[in-house]
PDB file of C-alpha atoms in Angstrom:
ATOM      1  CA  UNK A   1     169.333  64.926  84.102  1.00  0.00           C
ATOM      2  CA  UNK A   2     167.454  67.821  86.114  1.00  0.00           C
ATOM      3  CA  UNK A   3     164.419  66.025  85.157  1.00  0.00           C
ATOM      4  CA  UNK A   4     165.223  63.229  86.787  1.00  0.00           C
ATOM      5  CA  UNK A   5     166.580  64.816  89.863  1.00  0.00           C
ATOM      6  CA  UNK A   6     163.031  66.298  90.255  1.00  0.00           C
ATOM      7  CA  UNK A   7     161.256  63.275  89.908  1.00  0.00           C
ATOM      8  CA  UNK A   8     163.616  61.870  92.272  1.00  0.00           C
ATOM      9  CA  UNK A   9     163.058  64.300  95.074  1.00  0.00           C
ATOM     10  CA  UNK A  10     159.141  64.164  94.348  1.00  0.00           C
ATOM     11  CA  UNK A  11     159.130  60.638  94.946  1.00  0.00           C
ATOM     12  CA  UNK A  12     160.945  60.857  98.054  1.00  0.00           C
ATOM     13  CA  UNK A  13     158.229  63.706  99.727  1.00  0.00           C
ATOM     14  CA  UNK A  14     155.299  61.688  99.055  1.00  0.00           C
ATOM     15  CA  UNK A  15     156.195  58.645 101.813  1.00  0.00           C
ATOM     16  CA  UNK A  16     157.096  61.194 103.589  1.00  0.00           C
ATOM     17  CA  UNK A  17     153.418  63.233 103.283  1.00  0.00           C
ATOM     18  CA  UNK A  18     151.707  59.857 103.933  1.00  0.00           C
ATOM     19  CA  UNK A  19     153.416  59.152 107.134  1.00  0.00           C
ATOM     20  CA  UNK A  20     152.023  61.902 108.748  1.00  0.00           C
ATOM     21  CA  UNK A  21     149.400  60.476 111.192  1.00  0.00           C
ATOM     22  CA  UNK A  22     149.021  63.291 113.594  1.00  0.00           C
ATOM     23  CA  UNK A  23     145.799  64.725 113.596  1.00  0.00           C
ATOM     24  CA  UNK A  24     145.610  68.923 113.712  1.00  0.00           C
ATOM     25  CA  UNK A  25     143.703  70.153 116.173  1.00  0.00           C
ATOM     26  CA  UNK A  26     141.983  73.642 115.940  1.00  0.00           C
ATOM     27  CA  UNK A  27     142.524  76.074 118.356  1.00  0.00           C
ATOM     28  CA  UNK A  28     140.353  78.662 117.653  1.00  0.00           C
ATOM     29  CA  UNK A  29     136.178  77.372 119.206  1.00  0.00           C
ATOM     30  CA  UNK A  30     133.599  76.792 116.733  1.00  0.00           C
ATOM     31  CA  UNK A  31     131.441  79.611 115.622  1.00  0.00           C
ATOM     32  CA  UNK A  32     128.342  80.192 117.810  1.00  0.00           C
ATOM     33  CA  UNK A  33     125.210  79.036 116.013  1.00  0.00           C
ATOM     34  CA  UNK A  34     122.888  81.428 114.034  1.00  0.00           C
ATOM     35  CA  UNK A  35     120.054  83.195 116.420  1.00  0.00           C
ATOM     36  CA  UNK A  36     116.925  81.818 116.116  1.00  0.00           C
ATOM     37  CA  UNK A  37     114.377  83.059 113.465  1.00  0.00           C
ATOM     38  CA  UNK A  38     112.668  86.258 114.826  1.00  0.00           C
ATOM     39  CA  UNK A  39     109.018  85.273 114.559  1.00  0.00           C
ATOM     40  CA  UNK A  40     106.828  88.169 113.252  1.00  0.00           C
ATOM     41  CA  UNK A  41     103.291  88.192 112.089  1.00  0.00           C
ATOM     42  CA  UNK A  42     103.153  87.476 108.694  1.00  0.00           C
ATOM     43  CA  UNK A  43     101.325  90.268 106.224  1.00  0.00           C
ATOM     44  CA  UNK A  44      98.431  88.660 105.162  1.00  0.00           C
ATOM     45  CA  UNK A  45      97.700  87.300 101.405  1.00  0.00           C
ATOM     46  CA  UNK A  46      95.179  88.374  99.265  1.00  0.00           C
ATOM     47  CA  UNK A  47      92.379  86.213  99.180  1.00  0.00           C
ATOM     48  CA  UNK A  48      91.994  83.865  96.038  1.00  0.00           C
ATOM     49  CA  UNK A  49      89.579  85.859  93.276  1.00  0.00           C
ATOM     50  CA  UNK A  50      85.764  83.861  93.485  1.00  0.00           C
ATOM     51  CA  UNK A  51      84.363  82.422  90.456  1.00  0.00           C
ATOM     52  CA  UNK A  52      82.313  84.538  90.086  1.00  0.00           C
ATOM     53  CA  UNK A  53      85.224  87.574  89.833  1.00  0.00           C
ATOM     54  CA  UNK A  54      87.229  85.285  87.516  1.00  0.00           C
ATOM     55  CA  UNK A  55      83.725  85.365  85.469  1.00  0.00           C
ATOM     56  CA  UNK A  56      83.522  88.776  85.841  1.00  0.00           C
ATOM     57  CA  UNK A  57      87.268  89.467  85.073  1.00  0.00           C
ATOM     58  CA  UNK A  58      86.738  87.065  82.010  1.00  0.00           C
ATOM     59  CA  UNK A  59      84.034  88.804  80.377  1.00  0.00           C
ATOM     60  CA  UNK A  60      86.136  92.029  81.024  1.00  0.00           C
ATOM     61  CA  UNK A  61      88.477  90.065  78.192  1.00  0.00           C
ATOM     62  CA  UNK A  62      85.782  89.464  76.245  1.00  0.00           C
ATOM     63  CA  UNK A  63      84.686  93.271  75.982  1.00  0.00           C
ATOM     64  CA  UNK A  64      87.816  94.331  75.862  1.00  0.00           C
ATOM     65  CA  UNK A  65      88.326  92.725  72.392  1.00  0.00           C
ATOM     66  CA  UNK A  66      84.901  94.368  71.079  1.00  0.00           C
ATOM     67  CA  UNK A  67      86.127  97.759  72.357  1.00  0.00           C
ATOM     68  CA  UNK A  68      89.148  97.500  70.640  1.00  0.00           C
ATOM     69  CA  UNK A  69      87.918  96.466  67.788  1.00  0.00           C
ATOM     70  CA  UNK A  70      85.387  99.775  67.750  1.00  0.00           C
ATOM     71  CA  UNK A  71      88.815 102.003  68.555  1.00  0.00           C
ATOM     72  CA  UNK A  72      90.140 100.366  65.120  1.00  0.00           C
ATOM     73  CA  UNK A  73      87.089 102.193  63.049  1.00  0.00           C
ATOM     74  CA  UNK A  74      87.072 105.273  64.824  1.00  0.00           C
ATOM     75  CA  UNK A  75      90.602 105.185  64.151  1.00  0.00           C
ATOM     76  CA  UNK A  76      90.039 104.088  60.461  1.00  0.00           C
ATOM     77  CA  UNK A  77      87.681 107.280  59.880  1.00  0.00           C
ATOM     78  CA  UNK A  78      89.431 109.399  61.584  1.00  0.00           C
ATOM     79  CA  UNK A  79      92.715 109.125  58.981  1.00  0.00           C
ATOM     80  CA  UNK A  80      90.348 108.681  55.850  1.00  0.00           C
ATOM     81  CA  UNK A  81      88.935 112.354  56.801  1.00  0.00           C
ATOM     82  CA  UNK A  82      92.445 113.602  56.657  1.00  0.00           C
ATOM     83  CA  UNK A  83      92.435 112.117  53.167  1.00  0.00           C
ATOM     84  CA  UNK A  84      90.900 113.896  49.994  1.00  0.00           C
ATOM     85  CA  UNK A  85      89.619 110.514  48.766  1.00  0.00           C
ATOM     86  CA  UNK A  86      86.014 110.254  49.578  1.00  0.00           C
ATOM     87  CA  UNK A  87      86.076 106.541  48.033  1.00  0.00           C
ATOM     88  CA  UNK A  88      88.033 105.916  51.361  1.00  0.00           C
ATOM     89  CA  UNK A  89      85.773 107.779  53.420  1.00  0.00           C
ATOM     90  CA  UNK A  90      82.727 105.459  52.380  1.00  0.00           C
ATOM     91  CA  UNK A  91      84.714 102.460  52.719  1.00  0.00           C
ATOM     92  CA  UNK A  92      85.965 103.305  56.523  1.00  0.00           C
ATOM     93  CA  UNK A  93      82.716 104.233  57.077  1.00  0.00           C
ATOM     94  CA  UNK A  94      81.067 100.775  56.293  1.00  0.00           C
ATOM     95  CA  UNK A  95      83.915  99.466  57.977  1.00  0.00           C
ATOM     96  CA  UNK A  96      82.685 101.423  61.160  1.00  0.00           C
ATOM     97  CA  UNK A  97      79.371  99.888  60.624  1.00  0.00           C
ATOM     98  CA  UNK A  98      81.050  96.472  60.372  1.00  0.00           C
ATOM     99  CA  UNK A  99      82.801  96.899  63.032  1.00  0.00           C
ATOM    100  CA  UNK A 100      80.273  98.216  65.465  1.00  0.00           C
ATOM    101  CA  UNK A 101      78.174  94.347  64.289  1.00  0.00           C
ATOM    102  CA  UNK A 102      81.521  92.543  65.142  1.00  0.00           C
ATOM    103  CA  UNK A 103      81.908  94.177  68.460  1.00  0.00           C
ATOM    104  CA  UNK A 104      78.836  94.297  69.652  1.00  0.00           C
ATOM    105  CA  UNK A 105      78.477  90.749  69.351  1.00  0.00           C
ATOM    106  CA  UNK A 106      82.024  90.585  71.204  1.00  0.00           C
ATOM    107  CA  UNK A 107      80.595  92.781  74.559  1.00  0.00           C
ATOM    108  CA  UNK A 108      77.103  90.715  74.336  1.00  0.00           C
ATOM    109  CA  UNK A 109      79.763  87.987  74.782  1.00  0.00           C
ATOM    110  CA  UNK A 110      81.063  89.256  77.923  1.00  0.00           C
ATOM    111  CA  UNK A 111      78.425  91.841  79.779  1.00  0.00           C
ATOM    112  CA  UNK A 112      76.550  89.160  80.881  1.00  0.00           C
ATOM    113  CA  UNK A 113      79.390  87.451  83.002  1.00  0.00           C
ATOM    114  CA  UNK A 114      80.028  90.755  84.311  1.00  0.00           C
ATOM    115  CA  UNK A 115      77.658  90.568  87.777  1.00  0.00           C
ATOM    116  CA  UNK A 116      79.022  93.518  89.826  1.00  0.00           C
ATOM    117  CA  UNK A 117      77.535  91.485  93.234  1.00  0.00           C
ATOM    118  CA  UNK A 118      80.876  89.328  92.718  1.00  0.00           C
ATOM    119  CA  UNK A 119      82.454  91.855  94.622  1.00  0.00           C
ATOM    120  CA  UNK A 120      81.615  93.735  98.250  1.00  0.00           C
ATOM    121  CA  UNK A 121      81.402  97.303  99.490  1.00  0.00           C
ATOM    122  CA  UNK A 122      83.153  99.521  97.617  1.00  0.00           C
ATOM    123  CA  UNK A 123      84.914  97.145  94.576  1.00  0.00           C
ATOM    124  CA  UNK A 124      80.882  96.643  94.231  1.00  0.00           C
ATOM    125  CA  UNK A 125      80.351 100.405  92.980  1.00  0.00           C
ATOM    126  CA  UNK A 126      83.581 100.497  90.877  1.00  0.00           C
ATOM    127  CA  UNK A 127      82.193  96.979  89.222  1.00  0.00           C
ATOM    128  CA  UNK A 128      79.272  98.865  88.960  1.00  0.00           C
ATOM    129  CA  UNK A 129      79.795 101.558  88.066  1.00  0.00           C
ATOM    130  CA  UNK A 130      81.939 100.015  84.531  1.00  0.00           C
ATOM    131  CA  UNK A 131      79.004  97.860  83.736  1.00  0.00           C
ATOM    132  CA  UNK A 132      76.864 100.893  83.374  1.00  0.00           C
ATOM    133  CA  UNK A 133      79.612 102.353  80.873  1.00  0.00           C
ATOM    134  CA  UNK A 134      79.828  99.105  79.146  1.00  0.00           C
ATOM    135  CA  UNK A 135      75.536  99.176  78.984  1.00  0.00           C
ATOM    136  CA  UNK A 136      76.129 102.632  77.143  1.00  0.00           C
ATOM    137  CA  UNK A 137      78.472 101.471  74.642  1.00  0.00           C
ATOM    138  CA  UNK A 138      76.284  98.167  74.050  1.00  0.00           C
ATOM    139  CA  UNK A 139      72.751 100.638  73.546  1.00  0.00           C
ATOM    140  CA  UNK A 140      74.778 102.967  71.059  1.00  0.00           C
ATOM    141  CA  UNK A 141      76.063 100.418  68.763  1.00  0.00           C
ATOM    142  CA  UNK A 142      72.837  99.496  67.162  1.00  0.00           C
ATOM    143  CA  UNK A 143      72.819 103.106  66.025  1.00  0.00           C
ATOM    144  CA  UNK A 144      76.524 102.563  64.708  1.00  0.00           C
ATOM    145  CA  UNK A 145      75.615  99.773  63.139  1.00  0.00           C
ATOM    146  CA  UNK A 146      72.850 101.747  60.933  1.00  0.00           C
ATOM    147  CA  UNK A 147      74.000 104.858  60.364  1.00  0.00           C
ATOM    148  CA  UNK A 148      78.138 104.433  60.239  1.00  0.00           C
ATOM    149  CA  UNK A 149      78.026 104.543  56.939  1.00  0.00           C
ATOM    150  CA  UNK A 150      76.081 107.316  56.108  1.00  0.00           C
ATOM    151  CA  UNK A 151      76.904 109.704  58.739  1.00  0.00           C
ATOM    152  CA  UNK A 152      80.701 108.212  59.908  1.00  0.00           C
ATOM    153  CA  UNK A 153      82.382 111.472  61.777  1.00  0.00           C
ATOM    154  CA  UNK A 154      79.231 111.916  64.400  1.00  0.00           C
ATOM    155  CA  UNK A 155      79.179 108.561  65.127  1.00  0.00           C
ATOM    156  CA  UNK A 156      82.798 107.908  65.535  1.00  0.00           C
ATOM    157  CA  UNK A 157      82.176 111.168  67.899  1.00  0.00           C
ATOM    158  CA  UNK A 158      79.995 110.087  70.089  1.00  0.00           C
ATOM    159  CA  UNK A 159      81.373 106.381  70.526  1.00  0.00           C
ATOM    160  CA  UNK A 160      84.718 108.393  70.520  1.00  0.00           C
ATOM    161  CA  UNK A 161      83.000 110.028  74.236  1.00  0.00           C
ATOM    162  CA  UNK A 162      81.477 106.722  75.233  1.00  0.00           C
ATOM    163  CA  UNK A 163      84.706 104.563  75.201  1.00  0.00           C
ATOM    164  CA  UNK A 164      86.505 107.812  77.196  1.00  0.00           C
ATOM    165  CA  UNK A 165      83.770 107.147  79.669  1.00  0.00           C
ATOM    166  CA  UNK A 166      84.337 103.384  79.860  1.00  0.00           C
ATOM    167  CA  UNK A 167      88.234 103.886  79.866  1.00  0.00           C
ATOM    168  CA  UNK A 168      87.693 106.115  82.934  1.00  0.00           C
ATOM    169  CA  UNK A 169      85.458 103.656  84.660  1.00  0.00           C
ATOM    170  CA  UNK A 170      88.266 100.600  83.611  1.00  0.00           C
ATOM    171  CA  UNK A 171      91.468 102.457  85.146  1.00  0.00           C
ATOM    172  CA  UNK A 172      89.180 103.198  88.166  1.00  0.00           C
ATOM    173  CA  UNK A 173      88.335  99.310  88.229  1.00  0.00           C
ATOM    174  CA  UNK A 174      91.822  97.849  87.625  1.00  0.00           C
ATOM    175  CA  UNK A 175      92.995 101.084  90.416  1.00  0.00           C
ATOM    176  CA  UNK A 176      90.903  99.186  93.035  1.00  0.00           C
ATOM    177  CA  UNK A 177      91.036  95.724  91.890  1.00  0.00           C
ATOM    178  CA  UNK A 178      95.173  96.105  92.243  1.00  0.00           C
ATOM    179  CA  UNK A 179      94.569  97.790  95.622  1.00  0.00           C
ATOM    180  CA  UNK A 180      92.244  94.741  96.871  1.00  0.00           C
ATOM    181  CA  UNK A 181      94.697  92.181  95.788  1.00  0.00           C
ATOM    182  CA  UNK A 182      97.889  93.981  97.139  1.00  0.00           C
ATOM    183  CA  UNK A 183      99.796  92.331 100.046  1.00  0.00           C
ATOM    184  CA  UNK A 184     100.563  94.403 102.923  1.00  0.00           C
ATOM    185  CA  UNK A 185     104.442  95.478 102.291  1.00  0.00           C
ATOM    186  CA  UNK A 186     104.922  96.613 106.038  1.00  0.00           C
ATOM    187  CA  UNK A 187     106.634  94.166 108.006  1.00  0.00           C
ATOM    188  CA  UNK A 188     108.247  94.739 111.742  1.00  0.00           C
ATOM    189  CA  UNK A 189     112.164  94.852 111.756  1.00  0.00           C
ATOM    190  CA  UNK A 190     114.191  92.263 112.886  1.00  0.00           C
ATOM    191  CA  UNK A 191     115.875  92.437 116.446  1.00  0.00           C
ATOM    192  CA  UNK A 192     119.613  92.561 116.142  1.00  0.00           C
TER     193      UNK A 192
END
């Protein structure tokens, strides 16, 4: 019975709800529209790399792999001299050797592409300047090649210097390359 009281009463409200035809007005005034955009001078964007810096950032890639590929035998040796077994000592050794033939055929890949005149001023020298490192890796690894596996700890040595100098000359390369292509952050505030 309360049930159908409720319905009852419900019913009742809704013609009542759809008479209203009174329209509400607001009071209160619109909000005031937004200020117009501040105009500022936009920071400028890095210019687009030239094709001949994405060839010289490719062949990077290229050496890169051949480098890494020599840190896996120097790395090889040096745990196998750690080790009494001197049958793994003359196999990491030839693998040395091997893998001074696989890299160097990696970085012969890439050093050509690398033309430090794809870049100006002083990105120029840095380019440079990691070529020449790259030059003394590539002129060492016939020797590598030949004597790794007689001879494996002065080897792995000396490349062990050469690729410190080329890391140095990269992080001094990717430093300025990052600095070239960064977007000026500084911006002038907004008036209120």
């Amino acid at each position: 019975m309360l049930a159908t009281m409720i319905i009852a009463l419900a019913a009742a409200a809704a013609p009542l709800a759809a008479q209203d035809t009174v329209g509400r007005t607001d009071t209160a005034p619109p909000p005031p529209p937004p200020p117009p955009p501040v105009t500022s001078p936009l920071p400028e964007a890095p210019l687009p790399p030239t094709p001949e810096q994405v060839r010289y950032v490719e062949g990077l890639r290229s050496v890169s792999r051949g480098v890494a590929q020599l840190r896996d035998g120097i790395n090889r040796v040096a745990r196998t001299q750690q080790a009494g077994d001197s049958v793994q000592r003359r196999r990491a050794a030839r693998r040395l050797g091997g893998l001074c033939t696989t890299a160097r055929s990696f970085i012969s890949t890439g050093r050509p592409r690398m033309q430090p005149t794809a870049y100006t001023d002083s990105m120029r020298i840095v380019a440079r300047q990691l070529v020449v490192r790259i030059d003394s890796v590539v002129k060492f690894l016939s020797t590598c090649e030949t004597t790794a596996g007689k001879t494996p700890v002065p080897i792995s040595a000396d490349l062990q210097k050469r690729l410190q100098a080329y890391d140095t000359a990269l992080v001094a390369f990717r430093t300025a390359l990052a600095a070239m292509n960064r977007v000026d952050s500084v911006s002038t505030p907004s008036q209120p």
